[in-house]
Amino acid sequence: MAEIISARVIVTCPGRNFVTLRIETRAGVYGLGDATLNGRELAVASYLNDHVIPCLIGRDAHRIEDIWQYLYKGAYWRRGPVTMSAIGAVDMALWDIKGKMAGLPVYQLLGGASREGCMVYGHANGADIEETIEAAIAHVEQGYKAVRLQSGVPGLAATYGVAKAGERYEPADGALPTESLWSTEKYMRSVAPLFEKAREALGWDVHLLHDVHHRLTPIEAGRLGRELEPYRPFWVEDPTPAENQAAFRLIRQHTNVPLAVGEVFNSIWDAKQLIEEQLIDYVRTTIVHAGGITHIRRIAALADLYQVRTGCHGATDLSPVTMAAALHFGLSVPNFGIQELMPHTELTNTVFPHAYSYRHGMMHPGDAPGLGIEIDEELAAKYEYTRAFLPVARLEDGTMFNW
Ligand code: GCO
Ligand code: MG
């Protein structure tokens, strides 16, 4: 029995907000879990503090599955990003504890390494095609085998995935949501030329990816996919909102471009039809937002039956704790596809020292027992929570749209 004697939530803002759960056992072994839900951080902190931590005290940290079921079924109100992020944080922390107690890195507990490392993709973005291609070339020079291309759209002041001049890309940038205008027509004219120029400049040995960020209808997505087919993208991400999973049938009727969906999903039920009907090729659900390692393994196991591979979300709003967990999972899972990498700032990395590393376009979780992740609490305490929202988008006539 590894009795849980205390647990607490640490909220810190070293440049952006992160919520971390620390669970401690009587033996003095503790584990860390990420509970960050971008733009809604304090909702998860409260869910943990007010509704989860009191139920954890006295339980056996080794009973990961039972605690998962207890928090999922026991809440009565199942699923949802807040609940599932809170469960995810507990689950990660318990795997961390189990690994430390066993003296093994978590990937060994998950069956051991299935590969030498996890291929990652980096983000190349720029105000126009030239700048984006320059950024892509810089990534290839750093060894990246896969690069996501997002470029400014002529005629639109701002668009998803493109950093403001001279800054890192960080979408949660306002104490109230900032608003930008969207035009599908202008966007649609800009993507194929970006890929055409990128293939000319980068050749065919690098994987190229693109994120539509939920902004097309299924038939528009079918058209975009068809236009991109000649440039062989690795994937096109979130071509249309996925609440209606059957909508992806229409996209499949029109294009064979590989599709990646699921960063906003929080359970296997969000992806079930997409996977079973083979309407997607990569499932992007993350450890933190979908109930931790325990639940993402279930999603991956279902996906494996249908030749759907993993492509976990890895934006900077997922803390280094999630990155560590994602790499242990990615190294071991049979149907790994790719892992997103948006490197954290130096400051974030100092607050969260870690065993994972990047080399030649691949990442490895390291061999420290547990997840191989720490939090410098003294440093974390210096950076107070700062309210920050994700932006919203409207069509040019003022209609609310999908950001
Ligand atoms: C991605 C995502 C992110 C999200 C962000 C929201 O593919 O990395 O789309 O950029 O917008 O994580 O919090
Ligand atoms: Mg995305």
CSV table of C-alpha atoms in Angstrom, one decimal, residues 136-354:
chain,number,residue,atom,x,y,z
A,136,ALA,CA,10.7,25.7,-42.2
A,137,ILE,CA,14.3,25.7,-43.6
A,138,ALA,CA,15.6,26.6,-40.1
A,139,HIS,CA,13.7,23.7,-38.7
A,140,VAL,CA,15.1,21.2,-41.2
A,141,GLU,CA,18.6,22.6,-40.4
A,142,GLN,CA,17.9,21.7,-36.7
A,143,GLY,CA,17.2,18.2,-37.8
A,144,TYR,CA,13.4,18.2,-37.8
A,145,LYS,CA,12.0,15.4,-40.0
A,146,ALA,CA,8.5,17.0,-39.9
A,147,VAL,CA,7.4,20.6,-40.0
A,148,ARG,CA,3.9,22.2,-39.7
A,149,LEU,CA,3.4,25.1,-42.1
A,150,GLN,CA,1.1,28.1,-41.1
A,151,SER,CA,1.3,31.3,-43.0
A,152,GLY,CA,-0.4,34.7,-42.8
A,153,VAL,CA,-3.3,35.1,-45.3
A,154,PRO,CA,-3.2,38.1,-47.7
A,155,GLY,CA,-6.1,40.4,-46.7
A,156,LEU,CA,-6.5,39.1,-43.1
A,157,ALA,CA,-4.8,41.0,-40.3
A,158,ALA,CA,-4.2,37.9,-38.1
A,159,THR,CA,-4.7,34.2,-38.5
A,160,TYR,CA,-4.4,31.1,-36.4
A,161,GLY,CA,-0.9,29.7,-35.9
A,162,VAL,CA,1.1,32.8,-37.0
A,163,ALA,CA,3.2,34.6,-34.4
A,164,LYS,CA,3.1,38.4,-34.1
A,165,ALA,CA,6.3,39.9,-35.6
A,166,GLY,CA,9.4,39.1,-33.4
A,167,GLU,CA,7.4,37.1,-30.8
A,168,ARG,CA,6.8,33.4,-30.1
A,169,TYR,CA,3.4,32.1,-31.0
A,170,GLU,CA,1.2,32.2,-27.9
A,171,PRO,CA,-2.5,32.3,-28.6
A,172,ALA,CA,-3.7,33.0,-25.0
A,173,ASP,CA,-2.7,36.6,-25.2
A,174,GLY,CA,-5.4,38.8,-23.7
A,175,ALA,CA,-7.0,39.5,-20.2
A,176,LEU,CA,-10.2,39.4,-22.3
A,177,PRO,CA,-10.5,37.4,-25.6
A,178,THR,CA,-8.9,39.3,-28.6
A,179,GLU,CA,-11.0,39.2,-31.8
A,180,SER,CA,-9.8,38.6,-35.3
A,181,LEU,CA,-11.6,38.4,-38.7
A,182,TRP,CA,-11.8,35.3,-40.8
A,183,SER,CA,-12.4,34.8,-44.5
A,184,THR,CA,-12.5,31.2,-45.8
A,185,GLU,CA,-12.2,32.4,-49.4
A,186,LYS,CA,-9.0,34.3,-48.7
A,187,TYR,CA,-7.6,31.4,-46.7
A,188,MET,CA,-8.4,28.8,-49.3
A,189,ARG,CA,-6.5,30.7,-52.0
A,190,SER,CA,-3.4,30.8,-49.8
A,191,VAL,CA,-2.7,27.2,-48.7
A,192,ALA,CA,-1.9,25.3,-51.9
A,193,PRO,CA,0.6,28.0,-53.0
A,194,LEU,CA,2.3,27.7,-49.6
A,195,PHE,CA,2.7,23.9,-50.1
A,196,GLU,CA,3.8,24.3,-53.7
A,197,LYS,CA,6.6,26.7,-52.7
A,198,ALA,CA,7.5,24.6,-49.7
A,199,ARG,CA,8.0,21.5,-51.8
A,200,GLU,CA,10.1,23.5,-54.2
A,201,ALA,CA,12.3,24.8,-51.4
A,202,LEU,CA,12.4,21.8,-49.1
A,203,GLY,CA,12.1,18.8,-51.4
A,204,TRP,CA,10.3,15.6,-50.6
A,205,ASP,CA,12.3,14.1,-47.7
A,206,VAL,CA,10.6,16.2,-45.0
A,207,HIS,CA,7.1,15.7,-43.8
A,208,LEU,CA,4.8,18.7,-44.1
A,209,LEU,CA,1.8,19.3,-42.0
A,210,HIS,CA,-1.0,21.9,-41.8
A,211,ASP,CA,-3.6,22.8,-39.2
A,212,VAL,CA,-7.0,24.2,-40.4
A,213,HIS,CA,-8.1,24.8,-36.8
A,214,HIS,CA,-11.7,23.8,-37.4
A,215,ARG,CA,-12.5,26.5,-39.9
A,216,LEU,CA,-13.9,24.8,-43.0
A,217,THR,CA,-17.2,23.0,-43.8
A,218,PRO,CA,-16.8,19.4,-44.8
A,219,ILE,CA,-17.1,20.1,-48.5
A,220,GLU,CA,-14.6,23.0,-48.3
A,221,ALA,CA,-12.3,20.7,-46.5
A,222,GLY,CA,-12.7,18.1,-49.2
A,223,ARG,CA,-11.7,20.7,-51.8
A,224,LEU,CA,-8.7,21.9,-49.8
A,225,GLY,CA,-7.5,18.3,-49.3
A,226,ARG,CA,-7.7,17.7,-53.0
A,227,GLU,CA,-5.7,20.8,-53.8
A,228,LEU,CA,-3.0,19.7,-51.3
A,229,GLU,CA,-2.8,16.1,-52.5
A,230,PRO,CA,-0.1,16.8,-55.1
A,231,TYR,CA,2.2,18.0,-52.3
A,232,ARG,CA,1.7,14.9,-50.2
A,233,PRO,CA,1.1,16.4,-46.8
A,234,PHE,CA,1.7,14.2,-43.8
A,235,TRP,CA,-1.6,15.4,-42.5
A,236,VAL,CA,-4.2,18.1,-42.6
A,237,GLU,CA,-5.5,18.8,-39.1
A,238,ASP,CA,-8.9,19.7,-37.8
A,239,PRO,CA,-10.4,20.4,-41.2
A,240,THR,CA,-13.9,20.9,-39.8
A,241,PRO,CA,-15.4,20.8,-36.2
A,242,ALA,CA,-15.8,17.2,-35.1
A,243,GLU,CA,-18.8,17.3,-32.8
A,244,ASN,CA,-20.6,15.6,-35.8
A,245,GLN,CA,-18.2,12.8,-36.5
A,246,ALA,CA,-20.2,11.6,-39.5
A,247,ALA,CA,-19.3,14.9,-41.3
A,248,PHE,CA,-15.9,13.4,-42.0
A,249,ARG,CA,-17.5,10.9,-44.4
A,250,LEU,CA,-18.1,13.8,-46.7
A,251,ILE,CA,-14.4,14.8,-46.6
A,252,ARG,CA,-13.3,11.2,-47.2
A,253,GLN,CA,-15.5,11.1,-50.3
A,254,HIS,CA,-13.5,13.9,-51.9
A,255,THR,CA,-9.9,13.5,-50.8
A,256,ASN,CA,-7.3,11.0,-49.8
A,257,VAL,CA,-5.3,13.5,-47.8
A,258,PRO,CA,-4.5,12.1,-44.3
A,259,LEU,CA,-6.5,13.6,-41.6
A,260,ALA,CA,-5.6,14.3,-37.9
A,261,VAL,CA,-8.3,15.2,-35.4
A,262,GLY,CA,-8.8,15.3,-31.7
A,263,GLU,CA,-6.9,17.9,-29.7
A,264,VAL,CA,-10.1,19.1,-28.2
A,265,PHE,CA,-11.4,15.6,-27.4
A,266,ASN,CA,-11.6,14.5,-23.9
A,267,SER,CA,-12.6,10.9,-24.1
A,268,ILE,CA,-12.7,7.8,-26.3
A,269,TRP,CA,-16.4,8.6,-27.1
A,270,ASP,CA,-15.4,11.8,-28.9
A,271,ALA,CA,-13.3,9.7,-31.3
A,272,LYS,CA,-15.2,6.4,-31.5
A,273,GLN,CA,-17.0,6.8,-34.8
A,274,LEU,CA,-14.1,8.7,-36.4
A,275,ILE,CA,-11.9,5.7,-35.6
A,276,GLU,CA,-14.3,2.8,-36.2
A,277,GLU,CA,-15.3,4.2,-39.6
A,278,GLN,CA,-11.6,5.0,-40.4
A,279,LEU,CA,-12.6,8.6,-41.1
A,280,ILE,CA,-9.3,9.9,-39.7
A,281,ASP,CA,-5.7,8.7,-39.9
A,282,TYR,CA,-4.2,10.3,-36.7
A,283,VAL,CA,-5.9,10.9,-33.3
A,284,ARG,CA,-4.5,14.0,-31.6
A,285,THR,CA,-6.0,13.6,-28.1
A,286,THR,CA,-3.6,14.4,-25.3
A,287,ILE,CA,-2.7,12.9,-22.0
A,288,VAL,CA,-3.8,15.9,-19.9
A,289,HIS,CA,-7.2,16.6,-21.5
A,290,ALA,CA,-8.4,13.0,-21.9
A,291,GLY,CA,-8.0,11.4,-18.5
A,292,GLY,CA,-4.3,10.7,-18.4
A,293,ILE,CA,-2.1,7.8,-19.5
A,294,THR,CA,-4.8,5.3,-18.5
A,295,HIS,CA,-7.4,6.6,-20.8
A,296,ILE,CA,-5.2,7.5,-23.8
A,297,ARG,CA,-4.0,4.0,-23.9
A,298,ARG,CA,-7.6,2.9,-24.3
A,299,ILE,CA,-8.1,5.3,-27.2
A,300,ALA,CA,-4.8,4.2,-28.8
A,301,ALA,CA,-5.8,0.5,-28.4
A,302,LEU,CA,-9.1,1.2,-30.2
A,303,ALA,CA,-7.3,3.2,-32.9
A,304,ASP,CA,-4.8,0.4,-33.5
A,305,LEU,CA,-7.6,-1.9,-34.5
A,306,TYR,CA,-8.4,0.4,-37.4
A,307,GLN,CA,-4.8,1.5,-38.4
A,308,VAL,CA,-5.3,4.9,-36.9
A,309,ARG,CA,-2.1,6.2,-35.4
A,310,THR,CA,-1.4,8.7,-32.6
A,311,GLY,CA,-0.4,12.3,-33.1
A,312,CYS,CA,-0.6,13.8,-29.6
A,313,HIS,CA,-1.2,17.5,-29.2
A,314,GLY,CA,1.9,19.2,-27.8
A,315,ALA,CA,1.4,23.0,-27.9
A,316,THR,CA,3.1,25.1,-25.3
A,317,ASP,CA,-0.1,25.3,-23.2
A,318,LEU,CA,0.5,21.7,-22.3
A,319,SER,CA,3.1,21.7,-19.5
A,320,PRO,CA,6.4,19.9,-19.6
A,321,VAL,CA,4.6,17.3,-17.3
A,322,THR,CA,2.3,16.4,-20.2
A,323,MET,CA,5.3,16.4,-22.6
A,324,ALA,CA,7.1,13.9,-20.3
A,325,ALA,CA,4.0,11.7,-20.0
A,326,ALA,CA,3.4,11.9,-23.8
A,327,LEU,CA,6.9,10.7,-24.5
A,328,HIS,CA,6.7,7.7,-22.2
A,329,PHE,CA,3.4,6.8,-23.9
A,330,GLY,CA,4.7,7.5,-27.4
A,331,LEU,CA,7.8,5.5,-27.0
A,332,SER,CA,5.8,2.4,-25.9
A,333,VAL,CA,2.5,2.5,-27.8
A,334,PRO,CA,2.5,0.2,-30.9
A,335,ASN,CA,0.6,2.6,-33.2
A,336,PHE,CA,2.6,5.8,-32.5
A,337,GLY,CA,2.5,8.3,-35.4
A,338,ILE,CA,4.1,11.6,-34.4
A,339,GLN,CA,4.3,14.0,-31.5
A,340,GLU,CA,3.8,17.7,-31.7
A,341,LEU,CA,6.6,19.8,-30.3
A,342,MET,CA,6.4,23.5,-29.6
A,343,PRO,CA,9.4,24.0,-27.4
A,344,HIS,CA,8.7,25.7,-24.0
A,345,THR,CA,10.7,28.8,-23.1
A,346,GLU,CA,13.9,28.6,-21.1
A,347,LEU,CA,12.1,29.9,-18.1
A,348,THR,CA,9.4,27.3,-18.3
A,349,ASN,CA,12.1,24.6,-18.6
A,350,THR,CA,13.8,26.0,-15.5
A,351,VAL,CA,10.5,25.8,-13.5
A,352,PHE,CA,10.0,22.2,-14.8
A,353,PRO,CA,13.4,20.5,-15.0
A,354,HIS,CA,13.1,17.3,-17.0
